[in-house]
Amino acid sequence: MKVLKALAWIVAILLLVLIILIFAAPTQIHVERSVEINAPASIVWNNIVRFEKFNQWNTWKLMDSTAEYTITGDDGTVGAIDAWKGKKIGEGKLQHLSLDPYKYIQQKLTFITPFHSESDVFFQLSEAAGKTKVIWGFNAHYDRPQNVMALFMKGALEDDFAKGLSNLKSMAEADKNGPGTPNGINVMVREMDYPATTYAAVRKTVPFKEITRYYQGNLERVYKAATTAKLQPGVPCGLFYTWDEKKRVTDMAAAIPVPEGSTLGPGFEIIKLPAAKAAYVDYYGPYDKIANAHVAIQQFIEKKGKKVIPPTMEMYVTDPGKEKDSSKWLTKVIYFMQ
C-alpha cells in the first residue's frame, strides 16, 4: 500500500513538473554559433552553399552512417534541396531559399520523421583581412507540448552547430591552398547548348596589362555604334582567341551581341559564332579572382576528354557602374568544346 502511494506521489510530481515545463518553456527556439576561419569568403561560401560539400562537414551526416542523401536542383543555387533518410536521423530536407553571394544564405529545414517540423536556418559570412567569420543560426516555433522537447533539443543543437563549424573551419583552411584552382577556390562547372550568336566587335592582339583599358575603351565605341545603328545590343563580352603566357599577349575582341544580319561601318567586325556545346561557370566576385573559373572549366573539359574551341568568352552580366559591391558582380565564363 505504501509502495502504491509512493508511486502515485512520484507520478503526480512528474506530471506537475511536466505541466510546469509545458507552460514555462518557450515556444520559440533560437540557436546560433560562430567561428572564424582563416580563409577568404569565396572558399568558405563554396563549402556551405554546395550541399555536396556541406554533407562532408555537417555533424548530422556523421551521426548516421546508414543515411542516404539526395540532392535535387542545381546544387549551390536557389531552390536546390538536400534530402536525407536514415535510421537514426529520420527523414527530412534542407532547401536554399535565398543566396547573397559570399554574405548570406537563407534555408528552410523540414523534418518529416520521427516528427514533422519546419525551421528557418541561416548562414552569415563576413570577411576581413583574409579571414571569414561564419554565423550559423536556427529559428523554430514549437507548439505546446512539443516545446518541452525543443527545450532539451537546444543544447544538442548548439553542440552540433559548434562541432559542424569546427569541421567547416578545417575543410576551408585545407582548401585555401589546395590543388585544382588558384588559391584553392572551387567553382561549379556546368554544361550548356550555346546558341548561334552574332557579335559587333573590335578585335586586336593586346598585352595582358592593357586588357582592361582596351576592353573598356573599345566596348564604349562598339556599344555606341550598335545603338546608333539601332541594333539592340546585348550583354557585353570579352572574346579571347589566344592566350600567350610567354609573350604575355592575347588576341581578343570587345564584343556585344547584335541581331543576325547586322552590319556596322569601318573599324568594326561582325563575328558569328555557331551553336556549340559549352562548359560554363557563373562566377560571382571581383575580376582579379576570375582565373579560378577558367582553371576549373579547363580541368572539367580535360576530364571529359574533349577539346576547347576558341574563343573563350567572359560575359559581363553585372554593370560595375551600377553595382559597387564586387562580390555581387556576375561574370559568365564560357568555353566552347568538342
XYZ file of N, CA and C in Angstrom, residues 12-275:
792
model
N 2.467 11.955 -9.719
C 1.857 13.274 -9.586
C 2.899 14.380 -9.708
N 4.049 14.162 -9.056
C 5.119 15.159 -9.121
C 5.644 15.303 -10.546
N 5.828 14.147 -11.227
C 6.304 14.188 -12.609
C 5.317 14.914 -13.517
N 4.036 14.643 -13.312
C 3.015 15.332 -14.114
C 3.035 16.828 -13.852
N 3.198 17.185 -12.574
C 3.246 18.601 -12.215
C 4.442 19.288 -12.859
N 5.605 18.580 -12.805
C 6.812 19.132 -13.436
C 6.607 19.297 -14.933
N 5.974 18.280 -15.560
C 5.718 18.347 -16.998
C 4.816 19.519 -17.340
N 3.745 19.697 -16.538
C 2.809 20.807 -16.785
C 3.521 22.141 -16.637
N 4.356 22.245 -15.605
C 5.109 23.485 -15.410
C 6.022 23.756 -16.592
N 6.709 22.682 -17.053
C 7.609 22.834 -18.201
C 6.855 23.245 -19.457
N 5.679 22.665 -19.661
C 4.886 22.970 -20.851
C 4.575 24.455 -20.921
N 4.220 25.031 -19.760
C 3.825 26.440 -19.750
C 5.006 27.384 -19.518
N 6.095 26.853 -18.951
C 7.260 27.702 -18.687
C 8.236 27.711 -19.846
N 8.344 26.603 -20.563
C 9.300 26.516 -21.667
C 8.867 27.411 -22.819
N 9.801 28.101 -23.474
C 9.449 28.980 -24.601
C 8.969 28.174 -25.806
N 8.116 28.789 -26.596
C 7.653 28.134 -27.831
C 8.533 28.505 -29.020
N 9.418 29.481 -28.820
C 10.381 29.857 -29.850
C 11.769 29.399 -29.424
N 12.514 28.852 -30.339
C 13.876 28.419 -30.044
C 14.838 29.073 -31.032
N 15.912 29.603 -30.506
C 16.938 30.229 -31.341
C 18.294 29.642 -30.964
N 19.009 29.153 -31.957
C 20.353 28.607 -31.754
C 21.298 29.343 -32.689
N 22.439 29.735 -32.180
C 23.407 30.455 -33.009
C 24.817 30.159 -32.518
N 25.682 29.776 -33.433
C 27.083 29.539 -33.123
C 27.936 30.171 -34.227
N 29.159 30.548 -33.905
C 30.015 31.211 -34.884
C 31.435 30.667 -34.823
N 32.193 30.943 -35.883
C 33.589 30.517 -35.962
C 34.328 31.477 -36.876
N 35.614 31.692 -36.632
C 36.450 32.490 -37.526
C 37.369 31.549 -38.293
N 37.352 31.679 -39.609
C 38.077 30.763 -40.477
C 39.175 31.516 -41.214
N 40.360 30.970 -41.226
C 41.491 31.593 -41.895
C 41.473 31.263 -43.384
N 40.459 31.763 -44.052
C 40.278 31.547 -45.500
C 39.315 32.611 -46.009
N 39.421 33.002 -47.282
C 38.511 34.012 -47.831
C 37.081 33.495 -47.942
N 36.138 34.420 -47.990
C 34.724 34.061 -48.041
C 34.383 33.230 -49.266
N 35.108 33.415 -50.368
C 34.819 32.664 -51.594
C 34.996 31.167 -51.382
N 35.984 30.772 -50.577
C 36.209 29.357 -50.292
C 35.166 28.852 -49.307
N 34.964 29.607 -48.225
C 34.006 29.199 -47.195
C 32.603 29.074 -47.784
N 32.223 30.031 -48.608
C 30.909 30.033 -49.249
C 30.683 28.744 -50.044
N 31.669 28.370 -50.817
C 31.562 27.171 -51.641
C 31.327 25.918 -50.800
N 31.971 25.857 -49.639
C 31.833 24.689 -48.769
C 30.511 24.649 -48.026
N 29.804 25.768 -47.993
C 28.492 25.810 -47.341
C 27.365 25.677 -48.359
N 27.442 26.477 -49.428
C 26.307 26.581 -50.344
C 26.121 25.329 -51.200
N 27.199 24.603 -51.452
C 27.086 23.363 -52.224
C 26.808 22.214 -51.257
N 25.654 21.596 -51.384
C 25.277 20.518 -50.477
C 26.252 19.349 -50.538
N 26.858 19.157 -51.708
C 27.860 18.106 -51.853
C 28.992 18.312 -50.844
N 29.370 19.585 -50.647
C 30.407 19.932 -49.675
C 29.837 19.951 -48.254
N 28.654 20.532 -48.104
C 28.005 20.649 -46.793
C 27.876 19.290 -46.118
N 27.540 18.278 -46.914
C 27.353 16.928 -46.356
C 28.654 16.280 -45.893
N 29.776 16.904 -46.235
C 31.062 16.354 -45.803
C 31.470 16.855 -44.420
N 30.896 17.985 -43.978
C 31.318 18.524 -42.682
C 30.205 18.635 -41.638
N 28.935 18.614 -42.049
C 27.901 18.774 -41.037
C 27.784 17.511 -40.179
N 27.534 17.701 -38.908
C 27.569 16.587 -37.946
C 26.385 15.643 -38.075
N 25.302 16.106 -38.700
C 24.121 15.241 -38.835
C 24.451 13.999 -39.653
N 25.223 14.181 -40.726
C 25.568 13.017 -41.538
C 26.485 12.068 -40.774
N 27.363 12.654 -39.954
C 28.289 11.822 -39.196
C 27.581 10.990 -38.129
N 26.384 11.423 -37.726
C 25.634 10.695 -36.697
C 25.076 9.367 -37.198
N 24.827 9.298 -38.509
C 24.106 8.135 -39.047
C 24.758 7.682 -40.348
N 25.547 6.632 -40.262
C 26.246 6.116 -41.451
C 25.290 5.446 -42.433
N 24.059 5.134 -41.969
C 23.079 4.474 -42.843
C 22.300 5.475 -43.698
N 22.407 6.753 -43.357
C 21.594 7.759 -44.042
C 21.965 7.877 -45.517
N 20.941 8.019 -46.345
C 21.129 8.236 -47.777
C 20.715 9.660 -48.119
N 21.550 10.346 -48.909
C 21.308 11.743 -49.252
C 21.036 11.880 -50.748
N 20.094 12.754 -51.077
C 19.759 13.018 -52.474
C 19.697 14.524 -52.689
N 20.475 15.027 -53.645
C 20.485 16.452 -53.969
C 19.695 16.658 -55.256
N 18.691 17.533 -55.196
C 17.894 17.840 -56.383
C 18.029 19.318 -56.721
N 17.838 19.641 -58.012
C 18.062 21.005 -58.471
C 19.542 21.223 -58.730
N 19.905 22.440 -59.121
C 21.314 22.786 -59.353
C 21.961 23.065 -58.008
N 22.843 22.159 -57.585
C 23.497 22.297 -56.286
C 24.208 23.644 -56.191
N 23.943 24.350 -55.091
C 24.572 25.645 -54.896
C 23.758 26.815 -55.397
N 22.508 26.562 -55.833
C 21.653 27.630 -56.333
C 20.336 27.660 -55.557
N 19.612 28.765 -55.695
C 18.316 28.899 -55.030
C 17.377 27.796 -55.513
N 16.694 27.157 -54.575
C 15.758 26.088 -54.910
C 16.349 24.697 -54.769
N 17.661 24.571 -54.718
C 18.298 23.254 -54.559
C 17.898 22.652 -53.212
N 17.735 21.323 -53.195
C 17.282 20.624 -51.989
C 18.241 19.478 -51.656
N 18.572 19.378 -50.389
C 19.375 18.275 -49.858
C 18.448 17.435 -48.974
N 18.053 16.253 -49.452
C 17.121 15.399 -48.706
C 17.853 14.185 -48.154
N 17.398 13.690 -46.995
C 18.053 12.543 -46.375
C 17.025 11.610 -45.747
N 17.472 10.369 -45.551
C 16.647 9.358 -44.896
C 17.579 8.365 -44.218
N 17.453 8.247 -42.899
C 18.332 7.358 -42.152
C 17.641 6.766 -40.945
N 18.213 5.696 -40.404
C 17.613 5.009 -39.260
C 17.682 5.866 -37.996
N 18.767 6.593 -37.810
C 18.946 7.388 -36.599
C 18.442 8.817 -36.733
N 18.679 9.447 -37.889
C 18.336 10.860 -38.031
C 16.988 11.075 -38.724
N 16.308 9.981 -39.062
C 14.984 10.107 -39.651
C 15.017 10.611 -41.076
N 13.949 11.292 -41.453
C 13.810 11.781 -42.828
C 13.553 13.276 -42.818
N 14.181 13.975 -43.744
C 13.984 15.415 -43.816
C 14.630 16.004 -45.046
N 14.613 17.335 -45.121
C 15.221 18.010 -46.265
C 15.607 19.439 -45.888
N 16.602 19.961 -46.608
C 17.101 21.320 -46.415
C 17.112 22.000 -47.777
N 16.500 23.178 -47.864
C 16.359 23.855 -49.161
C 16.902 25.276 -49.099
N 17.634 25.672 -50.178
C 18.104 27.055 -50.302
C 16.925 27.950 -50.709
N 16.619 28.957 -49.880
C 15.547 29.899 -50.203
C 16.080 31.162 -50.870
N 17.204 31.677 -50.377
C 17.811 32.866 -50.986
C 19.303 32.862 -50.724
N 20.054 33.446 -51.674
C 21.512 33.479 -51.590
C 22.013 34.874 -51.917
N 22.804 35.447 -51.034
C 23.510 36.700 -51.282
C 24.981 36.315 -51.329
N 25.559 36.142 -52.541
C 26.887 35.539 -52.680
C 27.931 36.062 -51.715
N 28.584 35.119 -51.040
C 29.678 35.363 -50.102
C 29.239 36.090 -48.827
N 27.919 36.274 -48.649
C 27.462 37.016 -47.474
C 26.367 36.317 -46.672
N 25.349 35.798 -47.351
C 24.196 35.307 -46.586
C 23.484 34.175 -47.322
N 23.093 33.150 -46.547
C 22.335 32.017 -47.078
C 21.106 31.823 -46.197
N 19.940 31.787 -46.802
C 18.697 31.535 -46.070
C 18.144 30.179 -46.511
N 17.829 29.310 -45.548
C 17.370 27.966 -45.851
C 16.107 27.611 -45.062
N 15.423 26.602 -45.545
C 14.266 26.038 -44.830
C 14.587 24.592 -44.496
N 14.497 24.248 -43.218
C 14.773 22.895 -42.741
C 13.454 22.220 -42.383
N 13.198 21.077 -42.988
C 11.953 20.348 -42.746
C 12.263 18.937 -42.254
N 11.770 18.600 -41.062
C 11.860 17.226 -40.569
C 10.533 16.535 -40.875
N 10.602 15.360 -41.475
C 9.399 14.598 -41.827
C 9.156 13.499 -40.803
N 10.207 12.764 -40.440
C 10.145 11.761 -39.378
C 11.388 11.926 -38.496
N 11.333 11.610 -37.213
C 10.250 10.932 -36.479
C 9.074 11.839 -36.131
N 9.198 13.164 -36.336
C 8.074 14.079 -36.143
C 8.209 15.182 -37.184
N 7.102 15.829 -37.490
C 7.116 16.876 -38.523
C 7.364 18.236 -37.884
N 8.294 18.978 -38.494
C 8.549 20.353 -38.047
C 9.247 21.106 -39.162
N 9.107 22.440 -39.134
C 9.774 23.297 -40.101
C 10.531 24.391 -39.355
N 11.730 24.706 -39.824
C 12.572 25.682 -39.148
C 13.281 26.554 -40.175
N 13.698 27.723 -39.739
C 14.488 28.626 -40.568
C 15.955 28.494 -40.181
N 16.816 28.357 -41.183
C 18.249 28.220 -40.955
C 18.963 29.289 -41.776
N 20.028 29.847 -41.238
C 20.782 30.844 -41.995
C 22.275 30.734 -41.712
N 23.055 31.176 -42.696
C 24.497 31.349 -42.548
C 24.814 32.797 -42.902
N 25.587 33.446 -42.052
C 26.022 34.818 -42.313
C 27.540 34.842 -42.372
N 28.094 35.376 -43.479
C 29.538 35.417 -43.671
C 30.007 36.859 -43.718
N 31.132 37.150 -43.086
C 31.753 38.476 -43.173
C 33.261 38.294 -43.238
N 33.865 38.881 -44.267
C 35.309 38.702 -44.497
C 36.078 39.964 -44.149
N 37.229 39.793 -43.499
C 38.117 40.905 -43.187
C 39.536 40.367 -43.072
N 40.466 41.031 -43.759
C 41.883 40.672 -43.711
C 42.128 39.203 -44.049
N 41.395 38.693 -45.034
C 41.604 37.319 -45.480
C 40.979 36.263 -44.602
N 40.292 36.669 -43.536
C 39.607 35.723 -42.654
C 38.102 35.912 -42.764
N 37.365 34.846 -42.524
C 35.916 34.896 -42.666
C 35.242 34.442 -41.379
N 34.369 35.284 -40.862
C 33.560 34.894 -39.711
C 32.250 34.311 -40.220
N 31.888 33.149 -39.708
C 30.655 32.476 -40.108
C 29.743 32.344 -38.895
N 28.505 32.794 -39.064
C 27.473 32.590 -38.041
C 26.457 31.616 -38.610
N 26.206 30.533 -37.890
C 25.218 29.524 -38.291
C 24.052 29.635 -37.311
N 22.865 29.944 -37.829
C 21.718 30.176 -36.963
C 20.518 29.312 -37.292
N 19.657 29.138 -36.300
C 18.474 28.272 -36.406
C 17.345 28.915 -35.614
N 16.177 29.038 -36.246
C 14.992 29.576 -35.575
C 13.796 28.676 -35.847
N 13.048 28.354 -34.778
C 11.893 27.470 -34.960
C 10.822 27.780 -33.921
N 9.591 27.431 -34.263
C 8.450 27.563 -33.342
C 7.899 26.170 -33.045
N 7.665 25.893 -31.765
C 7.092 24.621 -31.355
C 5.865 24.869 -30.478
N 4.734 24.327 -30.900
C 3.524 24.438 -30.092
C 3.660 23.592 -28.829
N 2.892 23.933 -27.813
C 2.833 23.104 -26.617
C 2.067 21.816 -26.929
N 2.491 20.633 -26.474
C 3.593 20.387 -25.526
C 4.934 20.093 -26.196
N 5.026 20.238 -27.553
C 6.305 19.958 -28.235
C 7.412 20.879 -27.765
N 7.033 22.044 -27.201
C 8.052 22.985 -26.768
C 8.946 22.413 -25.662
N 8.426 21.431 -24.896
C 9.244 20.800 -23.861
C 10.395 20.033 -24.501
N 10.074 19.296 -25.574
C 11.110 18.553 -26.293
C 12.125 19.513 -26.899
N 11.632 20.637 -27.435
C 12.521 21.622 -28.042
C 13.477 22.218 -27.016
N 12.989 22.333 -25.770
C 13.825 22.867 -24.709
C 15.072 22.017 -24.514
N 14.906 20.706 -24.579
C 16.041 19.801 -24.398
C 16.862 19.659 -25.686
N 16.226 19.968 -26.835
C 16.940 19.895 -28.113
C 17.976 20.997 -28.253
N 17.727 22.139 -27.632
C 18.563 23.312 -27.853
C 20.032 23.034 -27.556
N 20.288 22.406 -26.413
C 21.675 22.115 -26.053
C 22.350 21.204 -27.061
N 21.613 20.188 -27.542
C 22.178 19.255 -28.522
C 22.468 19.982 -29.841
N 21.550 20.886 -30.248
C 21.756 21.630 -31.483
C 22.963 22.549 -31.367
N 23.110 23.181 -30.224
C 24.262 24.061 -30.030
C 25.572 23.283 -30.167
N 25.607 22.083 -29.607
C 26.799 21.238 -29.738
C 27.036 20.834 -31.190
N 25.942 20.455 -31.881
C 26.064 20.053 -33.283
C 26.585 21.198 -34.147
N 26.052 22.403 -33.909
C 26.473 23.554 -34.695
C 27.948 23.875 -34.434
N 28.357 23.822 -33.173
C 29.743 24.123 -32.832
C 30.698 23.108 -33.467
N 30.341 21.821 -33.393
C 31.187 20.781 -33.986
C 31.211 20.913 -35.507
N 30.040 21.192 -36.098
C 29.974 21.338 -37.547
C 30.830 22.495 -38.039
N 30.768 23.633 -37.352
C 31.566 24.791 -37.747
C 33.059 24.514 -37.589
N 33.405 23.722 -36.597
C 34.807 23.329 -36.438
C 35.263 22.481 -37.629
N 34.388 21.585 -38.079
C 34.698 20.776 -39.268
C 34.808 21.652 -40.506
N 33.892 22.633 -40.621
C 33.929 23.560 -41.755
C 35.241 24.337 -41.764
N 35.652 24.800 -40.608
C 36.916 25.546 -40.492
C 38.094 24.709 -41.004
N 38.140 23.439 -40.585
C 39.227 22.558 -41.023
C 39.192 22.362 -42.531
N 37.998 22.164 -43.093
C 37.876 21.931 -44.527
C 38.271 23.170 -45.325
N 37.748 24.328 -44.930
C 38.010 25.557 -45.686
C 39.479 25.948 -45.621
N 40.094 25.798 -44.462
C 41.501 26.163 -44.339
C 42.393 25.193 -45.108
N 41.962 23.944 -45.222
C 42.703 22.982 -46.041
C 42.538 23.303 -47.522
N 41.339 23.776 -47.896
C 41.070 24.123 -49.294
C 41.797 25.392 -49.730
N 42.155 26.225 -48.771
C 42.730 27.540 -49.088
C 43.897 27.432 -50.053
N 44.766 26.470 -49.824
C 45.915 26.273 -50.714
C 45.874 24.902 -51.369
N 44.657 24.395 -51.543
C 44.503 23.062 -52.102
C 44.743 23.010 -53.592
N 44.810 21.802 -54.164
C 45.051 21.634 -55.596
C 43.807 21.960 -56.405
N 44.007 22.181 -57.678
C 42.850 22.276 -58.573
C 42.635 23.646 -59.130
N 42.685 24.684 -58.303
C 42.458 26.031 -58.796
C 43.349 27.001 -58.046
N 43.659 28.150 -58.605
C 44.470 29.137 -57.892
C 43.830 29.486 -56.556
N 44.633 29.573 -55.517
C 44.163 29.906 -54.164
C 43.225 28.855 -53.603
N 43.090 27.729 -54.291
C 42.227 26.673 -53.780
C 40.751 26.956 -53.914
N 40.365 28.005 -54.649
C 38.953 28.363 -54.744
C 38.269 27.479 -55.780
N 37.224 26.791 -55.359
C 36.492 25.907 -56.257
C 35.256 26.608 -56.791
N 34.870 26.294 -58.001
C 33.656 26.829 -58.585
C 32.913 25.692 -59.274
N 31.628 25.875 -59.477
C 30.821 24.825 -60.082
C 30.766 24.991 -61.592
N 31.131 23.954 -62.315
C 31.114 23.971 -63.778
C 29.882 23.223 -64.270
N 29.182 23.817 -65.212
C 28.002 23.191 -65.810
C 28.156 23.160 -67.324
N 27.290 22.402 -67.984
C 27.289 22.341 -69.443
C 26.051 23.040 -69.993
N 26.150 23.501 -71.240
C 25.018 24.171 -71.873
C 25.122 24.026 -73.380
N 24.008 24.252 -74.047
C 23.979 24.349 -75.510
C 23.943 25.828 -75.855
N 25.084 26.344 -76.314
C 25.144 27.781 -76.608
C 24.583 28.029 -78.004
N 23.643 28.963 -78.141
C 23.025 29.203 -79.444
C 23.937 29.983 -80.382
N 23.709 29.853 -81.670
C 24.446 30.653 -82.651
C 24.182 32.131 -82.349
N 25.256 32.923 -82.314
C 25.127 34.324 -81.900
C 26.017 35.203 -82.770
N 25.522 36.399 -83.084
C 26.264 37.381 -83.869
C 26.733 38.509 -82.949
N 27.987 38.946 -83.153
C 28.554 39.996 -82.308
C 29.093 41.141 -83.160
N 28.896 42.352 -82.655
C 29.604 43.507 -83.183
C 30.836 43.677 -82.311
N 32.027 43.848 -82.918
C 33.247 43.784 -82.114
C 34.387 44.618 -82.678
N 35.363 44.831 -81.793
C 36.661 45.374 -82.181
C 37.692 44.376 -81.684
N 38.541 43.867 -82.584
C 39.462 42.781 -82.238
C 40.911 43.192 -82.477
N 41.799 42.770 -81.547
C 43.207 43.130 -81.665
C 44.040 42.256 -80.725
N 45.335 42.087 -81.011
C 46.250 41.426 -80.088
C 46.719 42.460 -79.068
N 46.500 42.149 -77.795
C 46.691 43.141 -76.734
C 47.592 42.563 -75.632
N 48.545 43.352 -75.094
C 49.328 42.902 -73.933
C 48.410 42.667 -72.731
N 48.747 41.697 -71.904
C 47.919 41.388 -70.740
C 47.615 42.637 -69.920
N 48.635 43.466 -69.710
C 48.465 44.628 -68.842
C 47.525 45.676 -69.426
N 47.225 45.553 -70.726
C 46.360 46.532 -71.382
C 44.941 46.015 -71.593
N 44.643 44.800 -71.141
C 43.342 44.185 -71.423
C 42.178 45.045 -70.931
N 42.231 45.442 -69.674
C 41.119 46.213 -69.103
C 40.910 47.524 -69.838
N 42.017 48.248 -70.105
C 41.905 49.532 -70.795
C 41.364 49.341 -72.208
N 41.889 48.315 -72.905
C 41.432 48.065 -74.267
C 39.943 47.720 -74.291
N 39.555 46.837 -73.386
C 38.165 46.403 -73.360
C 37.232 47.569 -73.072
N 37.527 48.308 -72.018
C 36.630 49.398 -71.620
C 36.525 50.465 -72.701
N 37.666 50.832 -73.287
C 37.651 51.883 -74.304
C 36.907 51.477 -75.559
N 37.138 50.259 -76.027
C 36.512 49.824 -77.273
C 35.071 49.373 -77.083
N 34.746 48.870 -75.900
C 33.362 48.489 -75.653
C 32.439 49.697 -75.812
N 32.889 50.836 -75.313
C 32.090 52.056 -75.439
C 31.864 52.403 -76.903
N 32.920 52.237 -77.724
C 32.797 52.504 -79.161
C 31.787 51.567 -79.809
N 31.916 50.268 -79.503
C 31.025 49.271 -80.110
C 29.575 49.527 -79.693
N 29.382 49.766 -78.406
C 28.020 49.968 -77.892
C 27.382 51.206 -78.535
N 28.163 52.271 -78.641
C 27.638 53.500 -79.230
C 27.275 53.291 -80.695
N 28.160 52.580 -81.424
C 27.892 52.332 -82.845
C 26.677 51.432 -83.025
N 26.552 50.406 -82.199
C 25.420 49.485 -82.310
C 24.113 50.181 -81.946
N 24.171 51.026 -80.949
C 22.963 51.762 -80.540
C 22.541 52.740 -81.619
N 23.514 53.436 -82.188
C 23.224 54.387 -83.264
C 22.597 53.675 -84.463
N 23.076 52.444 -84.717
C 22.537 51.657 -85.834
C 21.247 50.930 -85.454
N 20.756 51.183 -84.247
C 19.515 50.579 -83.740
C 19.553 49.046 -83.815
N 20.684 48.482 -83.298
C 20.881 47.039 -83.372
C 20.518 46.306 -82.076
N 19.998 47.027 -81.091
C 19.581 46.414 -79.831
C 20.706 45.565 -79.221
N 21.796 46.202 -78.820
C 22.950 45.458 -78.282
C 22.603 44.704 -77.003
N 23.265 43.542 -76.820
C 23.008 42.704 -75.653
C 24.080 42.858 -74.586
N 24.296 41.795 -73.806
C 25.243 41.818 -72.695
C 26.673 41.853 -73.234
N 27.506 42.804 -72.800
C 28.877 42.922 -73.315
C 29.734 41.717 -72.959
N 30.657 41.385 -73.867
C 31.506 40.201 -73.695
C 32.949 40.501 -74.081
N 33.832 39.717 -73.520
C 35.212 39.679 -73.977
C 35.425 38.336 -74.644
N 35.904 38.324 -75.878
C 36.183 37.091 -76.608
C 37.698 36.939 -76.705
N 38.235 35.819 -76.224
C 39.681 35.609 -76.187
C 40.039 34.424 -77.092
N 40.735 34.723 -78.205
C 41.056 33.702 -79.200
C 42.354 32.984 -78.877
N 43.326 33.698 -78.341
C 44.591 33.095 -77.917
C 44.995 33.699 -76.588
N 45.873 32.967 -75.875
C 46.366 33.442 -74.576
C 47.816 32.985 -74.456
N 48.749 33.881 -74.800
C 50.172 33.548 -74.870
C 50.873 33.969 -73.578
N 51.154 32.992 -72.701
C 51.789 33.292 -71.414
C 53.239 33.749 -71.593
N 53.935 33.240 -72.618
C 55.343 33.616 -72.821
C 55.453 35.078 -73.277
N 54.680 35.440 -74.266
C 54.733 36.808 -74.785
C 53.830 37.760 -74.003
N 52.985 37.186 -73.142
C 52.069 37.972 -72.303
C 51.130 38.831 -73.152
N 50.561 38.191 -74.185
C 49.603 38.891 -75.045
C 48.407 37.987 -75.313
N 47.301 38.595 -75.716
C 46.105 37.857 -76.078
C 45.459 38.470 -77.313
N 44.967 37.606 -78.185
C 44.162 38.037 -79.329
C 42.728 38.082 -78.823
N 42.163 39.279 -78.681
C 40.858 39.404 -78.039
C 39.965 40.385 -78.780
N 38.681 40.320 -78.425
C 37.711 41.241 -79.002
C 36.794 41.766 -77.913
N 36.531 43.060 -77.951
C 35.477 43.650 -77.129
C 34.205 43.535 -77.961
N 33.237 42.769 -77.478
C 32.110 42.395 -78.334
C 30.760 42.560 -77.630
N 29.740 42.805 -78.455
C 28.373 42.924 -77.952
C 27.450 42.151 -78.892
N 26.577 41.290 -78.365
C 25.640 40.559 -79.229
C 24.692 41.526 -79.959
N 24.472 41.241 -81.235
C 23.543 42.035 -82.051
C 22.704 41.067 -82.886
N 21.599 41.530 -83.433
C 20.769 40.638 -84.250
C 21.506 40.087 -85.467
N 21.122 38.886 -85.869
C 21.709 38.266 -87.057
C 21.481 39.146 -88.271
N 22.522 39.268 -89.111
C 22.419 40.087 -90.312
C 22.814 41.529 -90.100
N 23.248 41.883 -88.885
C 23.649 43.257 -88.582
C 24.937 43.624 -89.311
N 25.096 44.921 -89.602
C 26.329 45.438 -90.194
C 26.700 46.735 -89.495
N 28.008 47.019 -89.451
C 28.490 48.280 -88.905
C 29.506 48.870 -89.874
N 29.905 50.094 -89.619
C 30.825 50.778 -90.514
C 32.267 50.337 -90.323
N 33.198 51.049 -90.968
C 34.634 50.727 -90.885
C 35.123 50.766 -89.428
N 36.075 49.881 -89.147
C 36.641 49.848 -87.804
C 35.968 48.841 -86.890
N 34.886 48.206 -87.359
C 34.158 47.229 -86.557
C 34.045 45.908 -87.312
N 34.044 44.829 -86.574
C 33.873 43.493 -87.147
C 32.512 42.939 -86.769
N 32.003 42.076 -87.624
C 30.840 41.262 -87.278
C 31.335 39.831 -87.116
N 31.234 39.323 -85.923
C 31.709 37.972 -85.605
C 30.509 37.053 -85.398
N 30.515 35.935 -86.121
C 29.417 34.974 -85.989
C 29.945 33.693 -85.344
N 29.406 33.357 -84.190
C 29.780 32.121 -83.511
C 28.662 31.104 -83.707
N 28.978 29.913 -84.223
C 27.939 28.893 -84.442
C 27.467 28.281 -83.129
N 26.329 27.640 -83.175
C 25.834 26.919 -81.998
C 26.839 25.842 -81.609
